[in-house]
mmCIF file of C-alpha atoms and ligand atoms in Angstrom:
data_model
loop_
_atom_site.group_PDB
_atom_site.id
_atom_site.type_symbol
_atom_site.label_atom_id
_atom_site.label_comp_id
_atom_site.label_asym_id
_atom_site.label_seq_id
_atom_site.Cartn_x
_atom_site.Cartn_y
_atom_site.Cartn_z
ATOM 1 C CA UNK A 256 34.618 -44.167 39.918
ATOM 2 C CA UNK A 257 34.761 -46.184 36.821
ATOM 3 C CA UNK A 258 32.582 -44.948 33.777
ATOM 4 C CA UNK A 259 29.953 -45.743 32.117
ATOM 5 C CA UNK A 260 30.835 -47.692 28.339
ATOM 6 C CA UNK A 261 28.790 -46.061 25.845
ATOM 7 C CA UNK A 262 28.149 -49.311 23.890
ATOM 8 C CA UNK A 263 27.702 -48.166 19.706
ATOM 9 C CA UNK A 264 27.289 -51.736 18.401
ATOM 10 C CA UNK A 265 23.579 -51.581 20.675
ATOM 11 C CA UNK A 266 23.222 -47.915 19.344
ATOM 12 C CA UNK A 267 23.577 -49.205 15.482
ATOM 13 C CA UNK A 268 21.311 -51.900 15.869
ATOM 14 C CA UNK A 269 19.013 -49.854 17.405
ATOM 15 C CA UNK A 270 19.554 -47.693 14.641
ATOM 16 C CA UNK A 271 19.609 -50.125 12.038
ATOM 17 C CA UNK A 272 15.580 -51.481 12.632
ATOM 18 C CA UNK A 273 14.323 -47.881 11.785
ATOM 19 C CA UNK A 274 16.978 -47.569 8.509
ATOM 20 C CA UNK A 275 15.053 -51.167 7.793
ATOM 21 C CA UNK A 276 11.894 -49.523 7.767
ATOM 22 C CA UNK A 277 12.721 -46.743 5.920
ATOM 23 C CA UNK A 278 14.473 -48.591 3.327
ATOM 24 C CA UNK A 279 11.286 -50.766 3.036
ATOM 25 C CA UNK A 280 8.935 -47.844 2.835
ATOM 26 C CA UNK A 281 10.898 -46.161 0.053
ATOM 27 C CA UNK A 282 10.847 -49.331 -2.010
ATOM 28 C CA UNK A 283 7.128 -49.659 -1.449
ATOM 29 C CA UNK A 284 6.599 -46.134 -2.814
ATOM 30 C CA UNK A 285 7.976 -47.044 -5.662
ATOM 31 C CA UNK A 286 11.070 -45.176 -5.275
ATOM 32 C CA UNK A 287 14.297 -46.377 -6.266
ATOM 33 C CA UNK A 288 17.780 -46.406 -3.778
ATOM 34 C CA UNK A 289 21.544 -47.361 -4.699
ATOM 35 C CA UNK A 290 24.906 -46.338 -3.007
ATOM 36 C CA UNK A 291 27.821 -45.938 -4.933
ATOM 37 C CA UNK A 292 31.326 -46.102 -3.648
ATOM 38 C CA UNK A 293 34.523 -44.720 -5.635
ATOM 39 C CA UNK A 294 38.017 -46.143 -4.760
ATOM 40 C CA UNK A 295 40.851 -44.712 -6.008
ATOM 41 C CA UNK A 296 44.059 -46.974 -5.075
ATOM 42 C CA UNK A 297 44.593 -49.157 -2.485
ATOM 43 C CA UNK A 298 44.428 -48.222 1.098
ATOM 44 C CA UNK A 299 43.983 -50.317 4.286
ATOM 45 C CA UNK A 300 41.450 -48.549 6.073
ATOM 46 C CA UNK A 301 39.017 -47.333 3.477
ATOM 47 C CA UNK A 302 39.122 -50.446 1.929
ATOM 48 C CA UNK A 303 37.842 -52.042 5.388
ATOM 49 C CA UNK A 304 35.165 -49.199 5.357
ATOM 50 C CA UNK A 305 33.633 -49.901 1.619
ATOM 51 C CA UNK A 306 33.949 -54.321 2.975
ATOM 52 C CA UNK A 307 31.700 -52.850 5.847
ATOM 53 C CA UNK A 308 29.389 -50.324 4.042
ATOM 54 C CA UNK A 309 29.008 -53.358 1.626
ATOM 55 C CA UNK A 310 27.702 -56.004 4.003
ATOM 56 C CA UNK A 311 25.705 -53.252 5.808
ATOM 57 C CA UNK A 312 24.190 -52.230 2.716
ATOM 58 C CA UNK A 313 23.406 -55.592 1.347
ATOM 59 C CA UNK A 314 21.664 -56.382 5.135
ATOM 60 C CA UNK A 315 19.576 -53.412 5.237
ATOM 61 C CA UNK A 316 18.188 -53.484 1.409
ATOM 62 C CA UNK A 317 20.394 -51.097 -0.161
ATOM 63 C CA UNK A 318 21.965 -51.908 -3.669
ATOM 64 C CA UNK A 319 25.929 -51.440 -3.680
ATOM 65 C CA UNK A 320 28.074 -50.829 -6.030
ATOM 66 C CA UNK A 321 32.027 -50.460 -6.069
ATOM 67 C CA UNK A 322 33.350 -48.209 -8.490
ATOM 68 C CA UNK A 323 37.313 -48.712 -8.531
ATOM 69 C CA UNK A 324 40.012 -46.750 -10.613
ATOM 70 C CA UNK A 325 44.122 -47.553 -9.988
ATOM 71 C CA UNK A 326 46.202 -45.147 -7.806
ATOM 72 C CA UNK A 327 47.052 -43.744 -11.623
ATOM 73 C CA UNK A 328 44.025 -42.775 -12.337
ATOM 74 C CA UNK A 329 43.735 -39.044 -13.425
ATOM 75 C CA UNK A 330 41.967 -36.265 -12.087
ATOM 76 C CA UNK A 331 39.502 -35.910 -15.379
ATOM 77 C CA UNK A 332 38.957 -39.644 -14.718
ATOM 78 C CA UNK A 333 37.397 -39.700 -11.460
ATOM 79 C CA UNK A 334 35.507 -36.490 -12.222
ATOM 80 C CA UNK A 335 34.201 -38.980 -15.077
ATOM 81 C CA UNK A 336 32.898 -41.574 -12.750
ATOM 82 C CA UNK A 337 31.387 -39.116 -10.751
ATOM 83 C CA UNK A 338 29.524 -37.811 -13.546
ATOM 84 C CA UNK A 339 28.718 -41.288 -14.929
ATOM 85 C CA UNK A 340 27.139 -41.891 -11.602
ATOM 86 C CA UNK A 341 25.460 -38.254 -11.395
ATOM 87 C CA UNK A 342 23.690 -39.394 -14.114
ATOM 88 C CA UNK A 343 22.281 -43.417 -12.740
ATOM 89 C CA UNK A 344 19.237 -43.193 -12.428
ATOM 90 C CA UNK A 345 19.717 -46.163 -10.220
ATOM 91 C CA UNK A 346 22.319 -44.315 -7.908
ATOM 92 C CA UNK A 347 21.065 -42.039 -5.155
ATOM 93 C CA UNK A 348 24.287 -41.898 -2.897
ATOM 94 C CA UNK A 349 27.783 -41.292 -3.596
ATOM 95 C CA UNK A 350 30.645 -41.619 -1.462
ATOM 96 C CA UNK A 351 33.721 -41.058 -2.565
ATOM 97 C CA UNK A 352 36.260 -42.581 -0.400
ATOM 98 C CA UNK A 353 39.489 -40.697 1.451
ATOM 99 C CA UNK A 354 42.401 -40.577 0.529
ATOM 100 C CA UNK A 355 42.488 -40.081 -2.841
ATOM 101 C CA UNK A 356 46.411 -40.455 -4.337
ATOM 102 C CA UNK A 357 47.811 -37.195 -4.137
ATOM 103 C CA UNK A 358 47.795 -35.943 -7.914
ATOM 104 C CA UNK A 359 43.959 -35.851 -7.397
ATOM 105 C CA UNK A 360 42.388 -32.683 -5.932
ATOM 106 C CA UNK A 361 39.785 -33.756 -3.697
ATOM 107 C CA UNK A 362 38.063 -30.864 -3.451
ATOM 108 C CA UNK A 363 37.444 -30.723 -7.186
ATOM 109 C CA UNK A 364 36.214 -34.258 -7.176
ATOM 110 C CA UNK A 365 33.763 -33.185 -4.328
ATOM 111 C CA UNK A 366 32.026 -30.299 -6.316
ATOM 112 C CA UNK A 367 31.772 -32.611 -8.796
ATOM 113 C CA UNK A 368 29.064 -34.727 -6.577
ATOM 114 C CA UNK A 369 25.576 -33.808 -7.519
ATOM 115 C CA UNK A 370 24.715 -32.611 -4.284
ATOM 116 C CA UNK A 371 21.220 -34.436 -4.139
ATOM 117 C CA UNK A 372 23.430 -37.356 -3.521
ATOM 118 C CA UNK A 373 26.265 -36.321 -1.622
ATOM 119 C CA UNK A 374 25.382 -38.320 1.254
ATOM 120 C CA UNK A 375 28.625 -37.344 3.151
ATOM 121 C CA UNK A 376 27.992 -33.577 2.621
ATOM 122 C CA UNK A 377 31.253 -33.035 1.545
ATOM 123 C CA UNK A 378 30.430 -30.984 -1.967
ATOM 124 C CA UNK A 379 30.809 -26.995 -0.855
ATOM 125 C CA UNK A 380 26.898 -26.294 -0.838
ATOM 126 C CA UNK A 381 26.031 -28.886 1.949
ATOM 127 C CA UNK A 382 28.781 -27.873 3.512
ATOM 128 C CA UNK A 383 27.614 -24.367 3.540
ATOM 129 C CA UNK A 384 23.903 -25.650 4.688
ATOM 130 C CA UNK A 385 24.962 -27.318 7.479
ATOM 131 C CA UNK A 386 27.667 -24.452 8.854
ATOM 132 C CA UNK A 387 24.612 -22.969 8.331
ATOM 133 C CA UNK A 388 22.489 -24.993 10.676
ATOM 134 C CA UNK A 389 20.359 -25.774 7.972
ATOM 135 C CA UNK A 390 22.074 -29.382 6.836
ATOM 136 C CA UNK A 391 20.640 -31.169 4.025
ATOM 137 C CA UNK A 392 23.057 -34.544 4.514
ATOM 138 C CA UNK A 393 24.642 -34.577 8.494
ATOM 139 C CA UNK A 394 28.118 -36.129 7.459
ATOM 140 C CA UNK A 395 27.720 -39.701 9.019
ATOM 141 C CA UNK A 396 30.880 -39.270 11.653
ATOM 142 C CA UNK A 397 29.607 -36.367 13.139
ATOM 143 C CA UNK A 398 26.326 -37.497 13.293
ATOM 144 C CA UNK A 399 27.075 -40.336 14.987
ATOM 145 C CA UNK A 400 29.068 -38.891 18.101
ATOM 146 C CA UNK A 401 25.943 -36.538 18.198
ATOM 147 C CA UNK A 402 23.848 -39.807 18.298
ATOM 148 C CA UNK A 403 25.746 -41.594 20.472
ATOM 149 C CA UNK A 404 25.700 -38.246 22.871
ATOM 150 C CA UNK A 405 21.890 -37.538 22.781
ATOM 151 C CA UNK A 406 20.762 -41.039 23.594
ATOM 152 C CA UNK A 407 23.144 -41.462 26.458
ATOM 153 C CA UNK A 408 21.918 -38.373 27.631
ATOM 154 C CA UNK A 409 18.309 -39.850 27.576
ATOM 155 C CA UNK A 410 19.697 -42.881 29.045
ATOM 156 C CA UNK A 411 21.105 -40.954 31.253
ATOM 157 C CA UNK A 412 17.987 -39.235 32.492
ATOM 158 C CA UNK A 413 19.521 -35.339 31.451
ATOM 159 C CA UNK A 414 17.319 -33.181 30.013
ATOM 160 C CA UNK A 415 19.337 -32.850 26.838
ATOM 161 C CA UNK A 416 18.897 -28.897 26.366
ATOM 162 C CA UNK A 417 19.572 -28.211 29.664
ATOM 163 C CA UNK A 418 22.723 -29.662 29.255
ATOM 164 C CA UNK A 419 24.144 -28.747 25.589
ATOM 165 C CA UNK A 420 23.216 -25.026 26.797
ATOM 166 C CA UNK A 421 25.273 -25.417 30.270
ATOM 167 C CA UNK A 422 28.188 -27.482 28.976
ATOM 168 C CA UNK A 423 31.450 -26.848 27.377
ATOM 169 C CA UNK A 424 32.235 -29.297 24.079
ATOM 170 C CA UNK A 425 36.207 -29.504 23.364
ATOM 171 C CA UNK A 426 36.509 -30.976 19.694
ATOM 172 C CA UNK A 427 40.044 -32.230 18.847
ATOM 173 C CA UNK A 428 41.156 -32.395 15.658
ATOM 174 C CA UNK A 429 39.780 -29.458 12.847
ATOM 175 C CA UNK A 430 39.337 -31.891 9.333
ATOM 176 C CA UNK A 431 36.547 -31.024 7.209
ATOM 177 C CA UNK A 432 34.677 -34.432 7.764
ATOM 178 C CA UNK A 433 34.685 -34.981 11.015
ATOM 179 C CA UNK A 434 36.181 -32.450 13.135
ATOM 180 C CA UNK A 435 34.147 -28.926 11.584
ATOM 181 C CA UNK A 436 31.097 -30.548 10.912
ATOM 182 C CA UNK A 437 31.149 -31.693 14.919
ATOM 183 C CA UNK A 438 31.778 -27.964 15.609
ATOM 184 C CA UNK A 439 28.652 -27.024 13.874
ATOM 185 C CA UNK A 440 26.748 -29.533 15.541
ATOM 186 C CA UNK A 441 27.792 -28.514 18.290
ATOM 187 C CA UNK A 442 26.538 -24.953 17.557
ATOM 188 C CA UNK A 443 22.871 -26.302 16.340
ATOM 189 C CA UNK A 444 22.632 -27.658 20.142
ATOM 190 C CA UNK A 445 23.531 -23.894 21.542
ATOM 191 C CA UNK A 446 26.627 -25.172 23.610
ATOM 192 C CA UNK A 447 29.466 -23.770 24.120
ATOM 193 C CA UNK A 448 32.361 -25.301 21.915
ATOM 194 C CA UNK A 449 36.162 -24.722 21.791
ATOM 195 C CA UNK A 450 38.180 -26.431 18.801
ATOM 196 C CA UNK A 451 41.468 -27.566 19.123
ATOM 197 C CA UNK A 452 43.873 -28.825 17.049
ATOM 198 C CA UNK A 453 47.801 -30.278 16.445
ATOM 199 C CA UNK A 454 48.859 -26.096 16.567
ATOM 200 C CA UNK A 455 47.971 -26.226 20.206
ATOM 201 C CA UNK A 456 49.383 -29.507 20.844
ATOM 202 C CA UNK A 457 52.497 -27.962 19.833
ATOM 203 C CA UNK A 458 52.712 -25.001 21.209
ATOM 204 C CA UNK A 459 50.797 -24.884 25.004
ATOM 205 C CA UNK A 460 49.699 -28.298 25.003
ATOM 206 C CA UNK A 461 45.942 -29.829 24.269
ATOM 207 C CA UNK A 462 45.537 -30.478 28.449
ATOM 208 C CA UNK A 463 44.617 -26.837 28.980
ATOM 209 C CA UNK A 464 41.833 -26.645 26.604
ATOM 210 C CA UNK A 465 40.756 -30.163 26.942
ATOM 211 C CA UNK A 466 40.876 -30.962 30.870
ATOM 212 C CA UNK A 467 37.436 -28.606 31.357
ATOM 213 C CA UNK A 468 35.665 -30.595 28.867
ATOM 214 C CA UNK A 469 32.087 -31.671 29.561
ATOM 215 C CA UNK A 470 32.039 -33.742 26.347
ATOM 216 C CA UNK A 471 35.407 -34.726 24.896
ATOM 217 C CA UNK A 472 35.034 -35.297 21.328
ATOM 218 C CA UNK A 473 38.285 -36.557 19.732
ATOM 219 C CA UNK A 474 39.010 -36.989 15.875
ATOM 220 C CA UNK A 475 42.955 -36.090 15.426
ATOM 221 C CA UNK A 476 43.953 -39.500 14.157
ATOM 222 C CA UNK A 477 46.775 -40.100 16.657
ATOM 223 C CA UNK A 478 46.598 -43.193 19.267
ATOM 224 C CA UNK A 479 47.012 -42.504 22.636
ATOM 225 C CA UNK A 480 46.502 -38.827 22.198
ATOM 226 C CA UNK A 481 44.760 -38.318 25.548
ATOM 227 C CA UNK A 482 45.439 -39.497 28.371
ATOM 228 C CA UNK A 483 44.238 -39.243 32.239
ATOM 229 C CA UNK A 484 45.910 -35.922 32.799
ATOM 230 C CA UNK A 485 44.148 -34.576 29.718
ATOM 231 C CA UNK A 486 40.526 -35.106 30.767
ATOM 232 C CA UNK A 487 38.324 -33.898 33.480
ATOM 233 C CA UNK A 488 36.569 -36.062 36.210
ATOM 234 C CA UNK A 489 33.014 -35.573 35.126
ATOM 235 C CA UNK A 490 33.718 -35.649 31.039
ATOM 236 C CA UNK A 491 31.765 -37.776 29.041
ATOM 237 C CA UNK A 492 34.789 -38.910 26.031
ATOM 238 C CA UNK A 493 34.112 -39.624 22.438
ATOM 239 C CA UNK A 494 36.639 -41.488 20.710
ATOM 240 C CA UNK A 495 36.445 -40.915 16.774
ATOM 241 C CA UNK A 496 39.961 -42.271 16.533
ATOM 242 C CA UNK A 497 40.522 -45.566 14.770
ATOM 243 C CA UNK A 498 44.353 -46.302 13.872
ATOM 244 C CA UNK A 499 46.078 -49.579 13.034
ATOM 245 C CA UNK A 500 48.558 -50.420 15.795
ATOM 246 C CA UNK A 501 50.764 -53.545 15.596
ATOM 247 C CA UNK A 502 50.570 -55.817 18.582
ATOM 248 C CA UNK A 503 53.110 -57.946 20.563
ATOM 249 C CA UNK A 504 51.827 -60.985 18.768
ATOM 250 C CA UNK A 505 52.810 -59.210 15.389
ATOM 251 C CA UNK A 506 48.535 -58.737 14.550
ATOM 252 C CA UNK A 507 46.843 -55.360 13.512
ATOM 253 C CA UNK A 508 44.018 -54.035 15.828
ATOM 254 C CA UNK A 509 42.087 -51.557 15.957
ATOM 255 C CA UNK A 510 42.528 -48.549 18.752
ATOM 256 C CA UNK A 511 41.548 -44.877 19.536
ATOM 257 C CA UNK A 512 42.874 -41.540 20.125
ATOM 258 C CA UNK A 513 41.778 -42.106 23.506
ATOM 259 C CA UNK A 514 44.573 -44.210 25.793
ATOM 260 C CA UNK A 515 41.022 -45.985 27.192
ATOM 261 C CA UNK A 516 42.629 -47.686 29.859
ATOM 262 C CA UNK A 517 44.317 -44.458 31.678
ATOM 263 C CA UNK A 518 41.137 -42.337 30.744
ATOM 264 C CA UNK A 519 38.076 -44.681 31.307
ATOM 265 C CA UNK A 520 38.694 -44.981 35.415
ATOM 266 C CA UNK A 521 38.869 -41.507 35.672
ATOM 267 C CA UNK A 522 35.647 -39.981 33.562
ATOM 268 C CA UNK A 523 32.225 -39.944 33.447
ATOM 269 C CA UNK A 524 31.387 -41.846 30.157
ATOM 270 C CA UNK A 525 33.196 -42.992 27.086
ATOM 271 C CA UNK A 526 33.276 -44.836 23.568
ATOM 272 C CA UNK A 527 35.257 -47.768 23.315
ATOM 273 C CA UNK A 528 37.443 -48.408 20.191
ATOM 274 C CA UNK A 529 36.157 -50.853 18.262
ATOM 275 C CA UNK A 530 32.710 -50.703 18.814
ATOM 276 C CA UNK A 531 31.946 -46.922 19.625
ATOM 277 C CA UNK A 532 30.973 -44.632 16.857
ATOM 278 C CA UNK A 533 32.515 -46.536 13.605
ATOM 279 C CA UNK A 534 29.527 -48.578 13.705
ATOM 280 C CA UNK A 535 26.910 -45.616 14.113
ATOM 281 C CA UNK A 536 28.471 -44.057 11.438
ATOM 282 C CA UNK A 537 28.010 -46.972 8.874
ATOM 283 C CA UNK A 538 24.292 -47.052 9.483
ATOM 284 C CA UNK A 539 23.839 -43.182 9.130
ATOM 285 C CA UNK A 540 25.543 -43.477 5.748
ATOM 286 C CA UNK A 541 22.558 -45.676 4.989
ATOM 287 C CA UNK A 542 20.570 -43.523 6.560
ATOM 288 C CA UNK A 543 21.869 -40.703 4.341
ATOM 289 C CA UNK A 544 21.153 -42.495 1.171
ATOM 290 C CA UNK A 545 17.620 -43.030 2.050
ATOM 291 C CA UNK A 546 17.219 -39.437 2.549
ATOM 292 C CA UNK A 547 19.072 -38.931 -0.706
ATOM 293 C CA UNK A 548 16.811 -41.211 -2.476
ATOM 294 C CA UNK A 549 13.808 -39.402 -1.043
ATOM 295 C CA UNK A 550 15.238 -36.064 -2.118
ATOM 296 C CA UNK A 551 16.076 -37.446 -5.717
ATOM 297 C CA UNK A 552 12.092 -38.392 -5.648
ATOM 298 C CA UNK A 553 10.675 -34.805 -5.296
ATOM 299 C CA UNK A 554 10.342 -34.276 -1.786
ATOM 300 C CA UNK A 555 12.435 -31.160 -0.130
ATOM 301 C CA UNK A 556 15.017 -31.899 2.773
ATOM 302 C CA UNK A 557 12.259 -31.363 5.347
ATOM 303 C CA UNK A 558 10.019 -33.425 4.358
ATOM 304 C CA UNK A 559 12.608 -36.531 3.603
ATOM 305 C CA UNK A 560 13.893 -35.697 7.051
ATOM 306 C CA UNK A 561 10.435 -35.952 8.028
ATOM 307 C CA UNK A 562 9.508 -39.485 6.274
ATOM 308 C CA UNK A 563 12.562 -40.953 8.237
ATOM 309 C CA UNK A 564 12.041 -43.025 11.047
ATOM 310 C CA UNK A 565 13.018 -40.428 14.187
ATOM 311 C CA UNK A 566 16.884 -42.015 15.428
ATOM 312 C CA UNK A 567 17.141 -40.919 18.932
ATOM 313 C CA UNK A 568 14.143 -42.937 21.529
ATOM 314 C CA UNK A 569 15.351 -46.600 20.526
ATOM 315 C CA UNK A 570 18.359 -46.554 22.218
ATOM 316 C CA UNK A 571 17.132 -48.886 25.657
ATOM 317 C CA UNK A 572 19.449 -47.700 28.877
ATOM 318 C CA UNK A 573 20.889 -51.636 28.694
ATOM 319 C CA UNK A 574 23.321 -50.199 25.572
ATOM 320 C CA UNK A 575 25.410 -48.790 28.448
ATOM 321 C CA UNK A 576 27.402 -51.100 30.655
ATOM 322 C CA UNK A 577 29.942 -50.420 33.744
ATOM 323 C CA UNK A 578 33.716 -50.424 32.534
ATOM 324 C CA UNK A 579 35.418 -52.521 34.259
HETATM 325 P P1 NAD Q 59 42.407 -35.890 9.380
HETATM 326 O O1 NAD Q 59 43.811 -36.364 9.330
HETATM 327 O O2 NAD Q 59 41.733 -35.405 8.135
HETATM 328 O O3 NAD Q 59 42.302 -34.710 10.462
HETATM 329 C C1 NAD Q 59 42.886 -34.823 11.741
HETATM 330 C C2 NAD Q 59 42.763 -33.510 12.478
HETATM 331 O O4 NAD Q 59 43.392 -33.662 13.752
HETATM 332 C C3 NAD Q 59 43.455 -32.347 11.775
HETATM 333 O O5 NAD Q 59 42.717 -31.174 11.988
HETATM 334 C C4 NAD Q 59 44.809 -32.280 12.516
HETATM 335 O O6 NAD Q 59 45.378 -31.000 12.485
HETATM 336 C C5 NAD Q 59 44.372 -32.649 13.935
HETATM 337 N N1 NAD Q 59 45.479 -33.195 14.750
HETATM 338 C C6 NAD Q 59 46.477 -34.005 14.337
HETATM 339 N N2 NAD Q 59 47.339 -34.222 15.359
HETATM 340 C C7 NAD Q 59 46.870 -33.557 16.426
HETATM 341 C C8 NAD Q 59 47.313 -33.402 17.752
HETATM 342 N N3 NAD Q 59 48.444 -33.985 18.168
HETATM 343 N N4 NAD Q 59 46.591 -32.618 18.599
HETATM 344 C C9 NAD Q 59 45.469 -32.020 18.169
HETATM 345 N N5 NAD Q 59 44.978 -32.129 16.903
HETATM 346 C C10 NAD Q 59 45.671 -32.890 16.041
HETATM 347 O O7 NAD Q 59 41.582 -37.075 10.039
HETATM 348 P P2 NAD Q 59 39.991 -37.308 10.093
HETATM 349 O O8 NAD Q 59 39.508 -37.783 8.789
HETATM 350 O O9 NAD Q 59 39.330 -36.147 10.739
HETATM 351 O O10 NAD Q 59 39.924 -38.562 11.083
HETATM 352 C C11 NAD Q 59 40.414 -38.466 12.409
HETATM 353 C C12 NAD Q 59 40.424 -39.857 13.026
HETATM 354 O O11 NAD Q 59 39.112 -40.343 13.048
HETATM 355 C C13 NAD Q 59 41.226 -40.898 12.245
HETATM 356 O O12 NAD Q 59 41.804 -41.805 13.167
HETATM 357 C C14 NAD Q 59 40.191 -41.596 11.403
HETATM 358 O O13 NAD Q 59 40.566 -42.928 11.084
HETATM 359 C C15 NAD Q 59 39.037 -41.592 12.356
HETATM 360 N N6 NAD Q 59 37.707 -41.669 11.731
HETATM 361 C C16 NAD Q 59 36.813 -42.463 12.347
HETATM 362 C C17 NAD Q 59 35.514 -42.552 11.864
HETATM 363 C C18 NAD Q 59 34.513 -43.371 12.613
HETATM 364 O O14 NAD Q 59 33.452 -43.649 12.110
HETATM 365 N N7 NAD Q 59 34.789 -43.750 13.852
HETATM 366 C C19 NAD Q 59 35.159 -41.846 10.701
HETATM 367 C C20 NAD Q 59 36.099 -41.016 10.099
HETATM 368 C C21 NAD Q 59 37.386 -40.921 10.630
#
């Protein structure tokens, strides 16, 4: 058996025509839009993230702009620039960007986010509202494995109820940003979910939990984490994993928590690294500051959900491809 690629560069350009639209439709209402990133420091991988955000941004309509501050920067500074942007009027979404240098306390920096624009749902209140089931902002990671997972289903020709109610989802790795808000995700689509994390991997192993996994969702930042013994025969895998690894030839790329080449003969479906859910979760950041910009107009989170163009039926079934 060799499984079926779940291709997320086709899923974000899918994705990407509706954002279009919606960005377009905003601007024609007369409503303003603008993400805001905050650095703080240098760091490899976020600042690949803001390059991308930037060029996706600038493609789809949406004004950028980069708010940096040095790895010195103090708490009651960055607190500052997120109440300078608060305040924009031409600033609907704000992402502040992980890590932050240690001396800063993220989670004060995060309740500092008005939470009209907290387009990663990270201040306290949307996380509340979406452990709630009730999400204002889906944080863009977690809505993109859900994405990715709903229109291969379609592709797939499952009914997707039928098979979120029968299946069991095994979520590795328990961070705030990805991990918990997958978990509650999980919950909105009434399936069964079981979270594990590095305790277990310690202790009895991950295999136990993970090997009777109908969807394999994996966000623990570790390459290679799972491999063919780890995973079941029918599993569909999503790799959230993206870690630097040196090469032989002395260059950085890009790879998973997934070991793809032990895992992908053996299972139903899976996300390759590059090109699985990073690039989903770029465009629903974009999405997310639409829907912020709409919210910042007057509307309430239904109806901004609402005015969005719906994700899910533009995915065509020729975004999935045989491995080989
Ligand atoms: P994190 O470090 O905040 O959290 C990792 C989680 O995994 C923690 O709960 C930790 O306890 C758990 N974990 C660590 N080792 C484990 C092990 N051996 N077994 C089981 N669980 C283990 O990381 P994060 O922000 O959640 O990101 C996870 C990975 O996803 C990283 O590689 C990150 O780069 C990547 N990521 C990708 C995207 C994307 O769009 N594809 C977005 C965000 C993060």
């Amino acid at each position: 058996m060799s499984a079926e690629v779940i291709d997320g560069r086709a899923a974000a350009r899918a994705l990407k025509g509706g954002v279009a639209a919606d960005v377009a439709r905003l601007k024609a209402d007369g409503a303003g839009i603008g993400l805001a990133t905050v650095v703080v420091g240098e760091e490899y991988s976020s600042a690949a993230y803001e390059r991308r955000l930037a060029r996706l941004a600038s493609e789809l309509g949406v004004p950028h702009r980069r708010r940096a501050l040095p790895a010195s920067a103090a708490q009651g500074e960055v607190v500052e620039l997120v109440d300078e942007l608060n305040a924009d009027p031409d600033v609907s979404g704000i992402l502040v960007l992980r890590p932050l240098p240690a001396h800063v306390d993220e989670a004060a920096v995060f309740r500092a986010i008005d939470p009209r624009k907290d387009v990663e749902a990270v201040h306290p209140e949307n996380a509340g509202l979406l452990a709630l089931g009730v999400p204002r902002f889906v944080p863009s990671t977690a809505a993109a494995v859900f994405h990715l997972l709903d229109t291969w289903l379609d592709a797939a020709g499952e009914d997707r109820a039928d098979f979120y109610h029968r299946s069991l989802i095994v979520v590795v790795g328990r961070s705030n940003n990805v991990g918990k808000p997958a978990i509650s995700l999980g919950y909105e689509r009434q399936t069964t979910v079981e979270s594990v994390d590095e305790w277990a991997d310690r202790t009895t192993g991950i295999g136990r939990h993970t090997r009777w996994a109908d969807v394999l969702i994996v966000a623990a930042g570790k390459a290679g984490l799972i491999k063919a013994e780890h995973v079941g025969e029918n599993a569909v895998v999503i790799d959230v994993g993206i870690n630097p690894q040196r090469g032989d030839d002395g260059r950085v790329r890009m790879v998973g928590d997934v070991d793809y080449d032990s895992v992908a003969p053996r299972v139903r479906a899976i996300t390759p690294v590059p090109g699985g859910v990073g690039p989903v979760t770029d465009v629903w950041l974009v999405r997310n500051t639409v829907l912020a910009a709409r919210i910042l107009s007057g509307m309430t989170s239904d109806e901004a959900v609402r005015s969005l163009a719906d994700p899910s039926p533009a995915l065509a079934a020729a975004s999935f491809q045989e491995a080989s």
